[in-house]
mmCIF file of C-alpha atoms and ligand atoms in Angstrom:
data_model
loop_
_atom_site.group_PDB
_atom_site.id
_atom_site.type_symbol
_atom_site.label_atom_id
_atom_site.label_comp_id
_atom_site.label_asym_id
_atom_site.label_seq_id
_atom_site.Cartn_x
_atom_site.Cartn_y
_atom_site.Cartn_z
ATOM 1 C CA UNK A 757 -9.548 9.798 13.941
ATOM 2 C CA UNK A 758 -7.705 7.780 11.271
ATOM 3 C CA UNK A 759 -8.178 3.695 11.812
ATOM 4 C CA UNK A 760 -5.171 1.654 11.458
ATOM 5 C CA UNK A 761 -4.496 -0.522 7.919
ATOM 6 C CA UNK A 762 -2.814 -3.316 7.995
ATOM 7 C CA UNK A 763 -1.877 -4.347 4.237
ATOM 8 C CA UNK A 764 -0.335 -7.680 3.003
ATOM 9 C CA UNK A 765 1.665 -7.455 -0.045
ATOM 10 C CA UNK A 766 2.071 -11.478 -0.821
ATOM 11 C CA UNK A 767 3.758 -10.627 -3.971
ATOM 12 C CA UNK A 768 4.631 -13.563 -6.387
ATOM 13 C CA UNK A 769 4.648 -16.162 -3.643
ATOM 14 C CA UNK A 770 2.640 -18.787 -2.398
ATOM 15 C CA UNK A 771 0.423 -21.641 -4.676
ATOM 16 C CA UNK A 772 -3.372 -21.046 -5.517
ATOM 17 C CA UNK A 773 -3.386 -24.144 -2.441
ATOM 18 C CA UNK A 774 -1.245 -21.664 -0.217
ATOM 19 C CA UNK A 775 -2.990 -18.453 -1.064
ATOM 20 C CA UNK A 776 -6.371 -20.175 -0.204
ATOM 21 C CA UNK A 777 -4.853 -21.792 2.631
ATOM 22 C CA UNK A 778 -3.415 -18.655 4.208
ATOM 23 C CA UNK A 779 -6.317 -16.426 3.728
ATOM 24 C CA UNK A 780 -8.675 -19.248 5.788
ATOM 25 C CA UNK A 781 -6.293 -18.947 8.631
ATOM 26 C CA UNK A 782 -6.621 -15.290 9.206
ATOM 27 C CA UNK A 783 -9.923 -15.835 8.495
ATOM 28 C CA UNK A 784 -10.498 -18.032 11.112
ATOM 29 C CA UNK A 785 -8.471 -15.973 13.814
ATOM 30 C CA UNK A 786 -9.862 -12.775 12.842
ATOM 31 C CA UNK A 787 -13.485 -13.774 12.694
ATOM 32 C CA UNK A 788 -12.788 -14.686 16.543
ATOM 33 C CA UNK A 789 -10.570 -11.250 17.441
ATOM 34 C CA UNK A 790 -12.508 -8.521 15.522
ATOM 35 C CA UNK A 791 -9.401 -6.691 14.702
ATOM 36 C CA UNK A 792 -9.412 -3.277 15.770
ATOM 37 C CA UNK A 793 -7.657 -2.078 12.122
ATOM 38 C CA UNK A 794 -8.400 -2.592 9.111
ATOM 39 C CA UNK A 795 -7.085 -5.568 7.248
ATOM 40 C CA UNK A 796 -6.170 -6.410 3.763
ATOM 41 C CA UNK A 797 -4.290 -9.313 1.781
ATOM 42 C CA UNK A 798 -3.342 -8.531 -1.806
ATOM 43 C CA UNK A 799 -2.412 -12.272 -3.604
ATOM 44 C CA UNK A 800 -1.138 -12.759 -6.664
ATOM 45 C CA UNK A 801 -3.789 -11.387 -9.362
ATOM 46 C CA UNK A 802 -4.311 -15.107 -10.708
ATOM 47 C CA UNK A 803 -5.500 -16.191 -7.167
ATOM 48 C CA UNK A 804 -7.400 -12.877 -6.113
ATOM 49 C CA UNK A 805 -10.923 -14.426 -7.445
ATOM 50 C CA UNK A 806 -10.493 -17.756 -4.829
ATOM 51 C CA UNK A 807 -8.664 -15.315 -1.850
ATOM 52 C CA UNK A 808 -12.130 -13.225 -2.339
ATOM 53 C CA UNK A 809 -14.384 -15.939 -2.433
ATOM 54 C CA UNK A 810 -12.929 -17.276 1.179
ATOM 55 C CA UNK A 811 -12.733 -13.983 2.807
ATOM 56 C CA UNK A 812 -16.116 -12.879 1.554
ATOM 57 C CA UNK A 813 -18.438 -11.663 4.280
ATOM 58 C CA UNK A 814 -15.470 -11.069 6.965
ATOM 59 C CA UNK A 815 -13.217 -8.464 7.953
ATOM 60 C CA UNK A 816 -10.792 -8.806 5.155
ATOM 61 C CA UNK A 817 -10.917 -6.764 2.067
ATOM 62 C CA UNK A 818 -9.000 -8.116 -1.042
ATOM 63 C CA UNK A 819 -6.846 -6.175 -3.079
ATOM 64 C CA UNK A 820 -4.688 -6.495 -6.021
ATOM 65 C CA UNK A 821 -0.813 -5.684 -6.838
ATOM 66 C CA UNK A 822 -0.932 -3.621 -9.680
ATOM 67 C CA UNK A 823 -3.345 -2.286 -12.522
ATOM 68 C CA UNK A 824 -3.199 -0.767 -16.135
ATOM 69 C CA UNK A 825 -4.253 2.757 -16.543
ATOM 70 C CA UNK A 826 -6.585 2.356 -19.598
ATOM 71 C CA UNK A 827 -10.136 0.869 -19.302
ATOM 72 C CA UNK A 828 -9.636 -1.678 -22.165
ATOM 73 C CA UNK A 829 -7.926 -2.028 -25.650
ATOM 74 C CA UNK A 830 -5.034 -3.930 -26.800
ATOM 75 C CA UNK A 831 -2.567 -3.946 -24.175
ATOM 76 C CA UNK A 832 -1.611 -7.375 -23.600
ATOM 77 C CA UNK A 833 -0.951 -9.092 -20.285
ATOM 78 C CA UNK A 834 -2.847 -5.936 -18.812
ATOM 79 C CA UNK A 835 -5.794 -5.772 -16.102
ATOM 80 C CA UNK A 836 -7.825 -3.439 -15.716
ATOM 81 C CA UNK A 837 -9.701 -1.647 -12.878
ATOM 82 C CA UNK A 838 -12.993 -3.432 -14.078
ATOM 83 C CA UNK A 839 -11.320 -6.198 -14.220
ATOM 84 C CA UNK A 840 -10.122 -6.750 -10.826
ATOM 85 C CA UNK A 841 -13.521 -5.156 -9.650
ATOM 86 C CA UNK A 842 -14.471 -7.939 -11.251
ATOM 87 C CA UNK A 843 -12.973 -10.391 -9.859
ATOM 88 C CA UNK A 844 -13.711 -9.243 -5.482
ATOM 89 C CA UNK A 845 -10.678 -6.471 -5.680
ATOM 90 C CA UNK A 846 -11.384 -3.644 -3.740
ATOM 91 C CA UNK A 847 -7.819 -2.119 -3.428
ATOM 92 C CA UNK A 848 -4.641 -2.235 -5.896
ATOM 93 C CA UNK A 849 -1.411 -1.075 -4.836
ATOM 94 C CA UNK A 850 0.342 1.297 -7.223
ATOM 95 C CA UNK A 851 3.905 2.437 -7.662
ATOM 96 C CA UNK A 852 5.254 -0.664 -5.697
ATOM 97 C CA UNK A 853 9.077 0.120 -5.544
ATOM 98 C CA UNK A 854 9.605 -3.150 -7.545
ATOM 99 C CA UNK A 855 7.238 -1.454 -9.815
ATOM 100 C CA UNK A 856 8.886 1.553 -10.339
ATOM 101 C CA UNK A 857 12.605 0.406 -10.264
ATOM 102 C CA UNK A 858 12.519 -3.215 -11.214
ATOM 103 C CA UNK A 859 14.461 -4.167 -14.853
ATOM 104 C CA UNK A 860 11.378 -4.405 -17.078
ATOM 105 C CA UNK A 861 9.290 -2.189 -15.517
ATOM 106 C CA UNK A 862 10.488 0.950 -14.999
ATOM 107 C CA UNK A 863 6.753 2.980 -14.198
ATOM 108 C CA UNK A 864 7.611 6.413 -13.600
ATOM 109 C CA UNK A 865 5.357 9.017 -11.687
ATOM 110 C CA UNK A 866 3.487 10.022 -15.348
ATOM 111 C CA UNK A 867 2.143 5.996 -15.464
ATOM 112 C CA UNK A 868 2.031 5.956 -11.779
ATOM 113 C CA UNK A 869 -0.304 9.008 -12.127
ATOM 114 C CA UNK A 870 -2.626 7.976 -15.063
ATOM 115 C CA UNK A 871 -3.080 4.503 -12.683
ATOM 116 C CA UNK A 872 -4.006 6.517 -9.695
ATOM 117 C CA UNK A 873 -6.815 8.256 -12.022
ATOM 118 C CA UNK A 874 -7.899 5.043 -13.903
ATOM 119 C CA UNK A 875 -8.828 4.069 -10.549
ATOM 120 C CA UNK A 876 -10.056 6.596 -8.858
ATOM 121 C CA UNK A 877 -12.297 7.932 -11.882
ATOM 122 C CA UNK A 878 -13.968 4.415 -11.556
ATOM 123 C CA UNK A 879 -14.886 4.352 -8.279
ATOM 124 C CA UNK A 880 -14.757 0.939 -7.410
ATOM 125 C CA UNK A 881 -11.214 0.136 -6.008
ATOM 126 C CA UNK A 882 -9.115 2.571 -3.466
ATOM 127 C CA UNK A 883 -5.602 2.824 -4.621
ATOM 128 C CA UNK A 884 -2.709 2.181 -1.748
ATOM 129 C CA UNK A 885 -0.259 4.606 -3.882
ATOM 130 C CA UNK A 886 3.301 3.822 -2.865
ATOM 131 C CA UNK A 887 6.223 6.313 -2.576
ATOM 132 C CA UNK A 888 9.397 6.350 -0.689
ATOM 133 C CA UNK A 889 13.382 6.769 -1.701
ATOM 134 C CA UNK A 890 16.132 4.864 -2.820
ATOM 135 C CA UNK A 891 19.194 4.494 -0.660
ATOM 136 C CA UNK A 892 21.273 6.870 -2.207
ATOM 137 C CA UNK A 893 18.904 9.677 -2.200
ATOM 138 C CA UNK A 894 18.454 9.648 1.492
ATOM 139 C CA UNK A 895 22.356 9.373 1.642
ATOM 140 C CA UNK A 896 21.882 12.603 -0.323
ATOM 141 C CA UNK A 897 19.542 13.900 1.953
ATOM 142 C CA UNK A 898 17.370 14.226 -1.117
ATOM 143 C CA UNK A 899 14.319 12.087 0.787
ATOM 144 C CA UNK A 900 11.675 15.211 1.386
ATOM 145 C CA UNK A 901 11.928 15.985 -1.957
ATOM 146 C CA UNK A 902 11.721 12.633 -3.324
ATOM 147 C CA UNK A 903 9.027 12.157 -1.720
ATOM 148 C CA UNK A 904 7.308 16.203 -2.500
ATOM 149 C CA UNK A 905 8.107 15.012 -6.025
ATOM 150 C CA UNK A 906 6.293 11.347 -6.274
ATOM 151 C CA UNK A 907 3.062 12.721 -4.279
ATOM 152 C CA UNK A 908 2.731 16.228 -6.168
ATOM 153 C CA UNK A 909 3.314 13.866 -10.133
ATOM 154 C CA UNK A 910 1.124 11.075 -8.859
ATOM 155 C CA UNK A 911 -1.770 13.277 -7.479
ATOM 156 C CA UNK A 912 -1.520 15.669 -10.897
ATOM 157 C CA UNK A 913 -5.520 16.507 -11.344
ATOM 158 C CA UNK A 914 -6.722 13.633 -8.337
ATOM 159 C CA UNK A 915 -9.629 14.945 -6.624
ATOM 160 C CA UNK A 916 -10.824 13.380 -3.678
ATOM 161 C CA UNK A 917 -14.399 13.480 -2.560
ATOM 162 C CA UNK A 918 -13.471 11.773 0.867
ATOM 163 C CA UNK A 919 -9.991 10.886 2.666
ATOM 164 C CA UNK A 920 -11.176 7.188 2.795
ATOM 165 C CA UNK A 921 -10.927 7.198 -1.563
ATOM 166 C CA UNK A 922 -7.104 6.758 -1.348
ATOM 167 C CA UNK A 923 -4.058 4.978 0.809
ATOM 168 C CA UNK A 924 -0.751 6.034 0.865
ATOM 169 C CA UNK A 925 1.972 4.082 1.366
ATOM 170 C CA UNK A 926 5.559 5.268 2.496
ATOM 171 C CA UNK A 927 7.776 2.785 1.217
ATOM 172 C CA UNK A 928 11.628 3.415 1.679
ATOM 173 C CA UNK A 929 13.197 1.613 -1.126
ATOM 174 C CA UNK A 930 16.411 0.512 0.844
ATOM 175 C CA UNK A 931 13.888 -1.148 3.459
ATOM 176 C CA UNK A 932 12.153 -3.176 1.321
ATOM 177 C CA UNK A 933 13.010 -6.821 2.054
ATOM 178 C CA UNK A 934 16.578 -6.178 3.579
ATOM 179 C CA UNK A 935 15.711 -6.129 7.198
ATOM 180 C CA UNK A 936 16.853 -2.802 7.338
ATOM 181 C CA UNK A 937 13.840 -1.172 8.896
ATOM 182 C CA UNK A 938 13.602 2.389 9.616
ATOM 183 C CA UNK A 939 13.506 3.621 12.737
ATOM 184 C CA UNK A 940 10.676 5.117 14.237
ATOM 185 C CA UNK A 941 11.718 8.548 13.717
ATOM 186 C CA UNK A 942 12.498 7.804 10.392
ATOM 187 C CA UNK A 943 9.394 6.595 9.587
ATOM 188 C CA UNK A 944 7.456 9.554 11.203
ATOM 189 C CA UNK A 945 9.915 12.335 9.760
ATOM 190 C CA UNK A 946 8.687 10.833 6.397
ATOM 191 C CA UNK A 947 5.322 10.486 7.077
ATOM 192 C CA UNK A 948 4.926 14.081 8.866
ATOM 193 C CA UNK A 949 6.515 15.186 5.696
ATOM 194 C CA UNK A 950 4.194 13.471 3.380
ATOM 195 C CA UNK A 951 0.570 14.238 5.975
ATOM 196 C CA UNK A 952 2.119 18.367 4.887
ATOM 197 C CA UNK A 953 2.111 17.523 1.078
ATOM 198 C CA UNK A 954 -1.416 15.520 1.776
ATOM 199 C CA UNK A 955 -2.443 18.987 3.586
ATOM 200 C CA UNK A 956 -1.574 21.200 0.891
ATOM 201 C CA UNK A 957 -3.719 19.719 -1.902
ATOM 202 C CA UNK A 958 -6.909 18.490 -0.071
ATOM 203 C CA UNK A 959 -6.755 20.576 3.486
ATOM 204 C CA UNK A 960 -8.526 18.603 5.914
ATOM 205 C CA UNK A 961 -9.242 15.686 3.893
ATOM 206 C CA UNK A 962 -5.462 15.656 3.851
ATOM 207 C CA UNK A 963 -5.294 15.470 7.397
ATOM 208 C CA UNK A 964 -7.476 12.057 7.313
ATOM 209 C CA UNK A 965 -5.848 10.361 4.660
ATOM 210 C CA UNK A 966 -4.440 7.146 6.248
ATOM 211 C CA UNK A 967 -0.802 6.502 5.597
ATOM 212 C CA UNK A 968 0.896 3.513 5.521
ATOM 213 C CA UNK A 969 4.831 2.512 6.610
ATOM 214 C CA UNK A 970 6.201 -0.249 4.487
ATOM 215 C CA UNK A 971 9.457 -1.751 4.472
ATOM 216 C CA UNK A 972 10.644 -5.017 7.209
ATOM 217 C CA UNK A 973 8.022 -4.532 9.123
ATOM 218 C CA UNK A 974 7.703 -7.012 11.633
ATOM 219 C CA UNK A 975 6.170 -8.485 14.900
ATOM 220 C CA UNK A 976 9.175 -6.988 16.994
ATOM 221 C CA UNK A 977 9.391 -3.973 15.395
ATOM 222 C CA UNK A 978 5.198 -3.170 14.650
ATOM 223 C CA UNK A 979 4.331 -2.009 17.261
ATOM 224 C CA UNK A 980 6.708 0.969 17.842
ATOM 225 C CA UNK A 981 6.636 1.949 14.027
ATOM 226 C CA UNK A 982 2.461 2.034 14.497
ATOM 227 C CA UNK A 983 2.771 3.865 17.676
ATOM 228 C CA UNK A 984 4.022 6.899 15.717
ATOM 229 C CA UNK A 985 1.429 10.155 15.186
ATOM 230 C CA UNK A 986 1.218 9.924 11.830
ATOM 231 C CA UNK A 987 1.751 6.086 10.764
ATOM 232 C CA UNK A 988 -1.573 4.698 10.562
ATOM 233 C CA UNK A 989 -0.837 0.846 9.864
ATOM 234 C CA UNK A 990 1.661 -1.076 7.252
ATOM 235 C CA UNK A 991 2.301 -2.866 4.100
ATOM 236 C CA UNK A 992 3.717 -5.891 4.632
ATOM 237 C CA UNK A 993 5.740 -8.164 2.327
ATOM 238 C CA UNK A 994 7.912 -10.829 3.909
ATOM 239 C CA UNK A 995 6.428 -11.136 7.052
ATOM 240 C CA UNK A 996 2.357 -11.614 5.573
ATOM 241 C CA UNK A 997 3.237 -14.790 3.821
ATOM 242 C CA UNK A 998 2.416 -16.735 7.462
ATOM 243 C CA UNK A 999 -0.618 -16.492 9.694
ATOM 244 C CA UNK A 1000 1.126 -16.243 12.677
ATOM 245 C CA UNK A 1001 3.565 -13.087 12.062
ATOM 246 C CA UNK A 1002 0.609 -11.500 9.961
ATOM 247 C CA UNK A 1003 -1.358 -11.759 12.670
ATOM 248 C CA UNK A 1004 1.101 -10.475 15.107
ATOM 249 C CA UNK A 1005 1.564 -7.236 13.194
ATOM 250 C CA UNK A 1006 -2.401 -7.018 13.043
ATOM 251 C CA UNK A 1007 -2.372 -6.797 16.566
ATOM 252 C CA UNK A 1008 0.614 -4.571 17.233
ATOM 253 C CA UNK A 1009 -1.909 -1.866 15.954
HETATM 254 C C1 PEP B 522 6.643 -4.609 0.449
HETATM 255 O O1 PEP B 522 7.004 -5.318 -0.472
HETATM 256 O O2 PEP B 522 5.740 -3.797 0.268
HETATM 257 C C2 PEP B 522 7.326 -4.743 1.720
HETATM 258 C C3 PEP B 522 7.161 -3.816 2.606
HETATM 259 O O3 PEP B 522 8.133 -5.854 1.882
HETATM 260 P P1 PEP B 522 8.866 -6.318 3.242
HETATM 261 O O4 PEP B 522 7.857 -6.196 4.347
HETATM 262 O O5 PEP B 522 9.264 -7.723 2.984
HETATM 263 O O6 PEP B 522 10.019 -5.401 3.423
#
């Protein structure tokens, strides 16, 4: 029985005031509620030490928005795993669209993969590995293999000891902040798709691996997308920056 994961994704938002602000709230609520999911907030890396310190000893785990696949060495503006271990991380997100596709960054699945190792080979953080087409490649109807493609290059020589060491996240580009949600069947299609590639390289670890729908998730719409077999919770972008919808979505699972 997977357990439902509910992942914020505050990207570069809020203040250091705001982050720590935000993270007492849902503090405060969940204390009192228990949640009956997992729950995570991933701040901006500058703010991840003060988020950790507040939710320290609850429910909510901290995680981080990105990482650099090398341990250390001269790579400048770079964390690494250590690092955000360091610092009360105990997830990253990888392969964020805005990560791969963004001007300026540009990771493809090779980068995405060595990040997925770094990690991993540590120990100490679980990676929420995102994947998910663009627009025009479902257009194409090019999204299975899109999606074959980025788990098969971003799981090149990942073991897995136990279905909890890894999150993945299915993360249709053309979703991503437009409102443009998929639908239900969308979203299961893909992640039905994704649970078979899962299957084929770790059998019935594969089958407990959680995976994640991301992409205008909101209160409305939570509840239906987390009702589906094989969604097991969400990242959330827009719609995590306040308590109150955050919270929402928490309890849509
Ligand atoms: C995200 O950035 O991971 C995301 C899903 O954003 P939004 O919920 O705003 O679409």
């Amino acid at each position: 029985m997977r357990r439902k994961l509910v992942a914020a994704n505050w990207k570069m938002n809020l203040t250091r005031a705001g982050s720590v602000d935000l993270v007492a709230a849902l503090r405060k609520q969940l204390d009192a509620e228990a949640p009956r999911c997992d729950v995570v907030v991933c701040p901006p890396t500058v703010y991840l030490e003060a988020v950790a310190a507040v939710a320290s000893g609850s429910c909510i785990g901290v995680g981080a928005q990105n990482v650099f696949g090398e341990p250390k060495g001269a790579f400048t503006g770079e964390v690494s795993v250590e690092m955000l271990s360091d610092i009360g991380s105990s997830y990253v997100i990888i392969g964020h669209s805005e990560r791969r596709h963004t001007i300026g960054h540009h990771e493809d699945d090779a980068m995405l993969n060595a990040k997925v190792r770094a990690v991993l080979s540590d120990g100490r953080l679980v990676p929420i590995h995102c994947v998910g087409e663009t627009l025009g490649e479902r257009k194409e109807s090019r999204t299975e293999r899109v999606l074959t493609y980025q788990i098969r290059a971003g799981l090149i020589d990942v073991q897995l000891q136990s279905s909890q060491g890894i999150v993945i996240a299915y993360e249709p580009v053309w979703a991503i902040g437009t409102g443009q949600t998929a639908t239900p069947e969308q979203a299961q299609a893909a992640h039905m798709h994704i649970r078979k590639e899962l299957r084929a390289l770790y059998g019935r670890i594969g089958d407990e691996i959680r995976i994640l729908y991301g992409g205008s998730v909101t209160p409305e719409n939570a509840a239906t997308l987390f009702a589906q077999p094989d969604v097991d919770g969400g990242l959330i972008g827009g719609a995590s920056l306040k308590a109150d919808s955050f919270l929402a979505i928490v309890r849509a699972t």
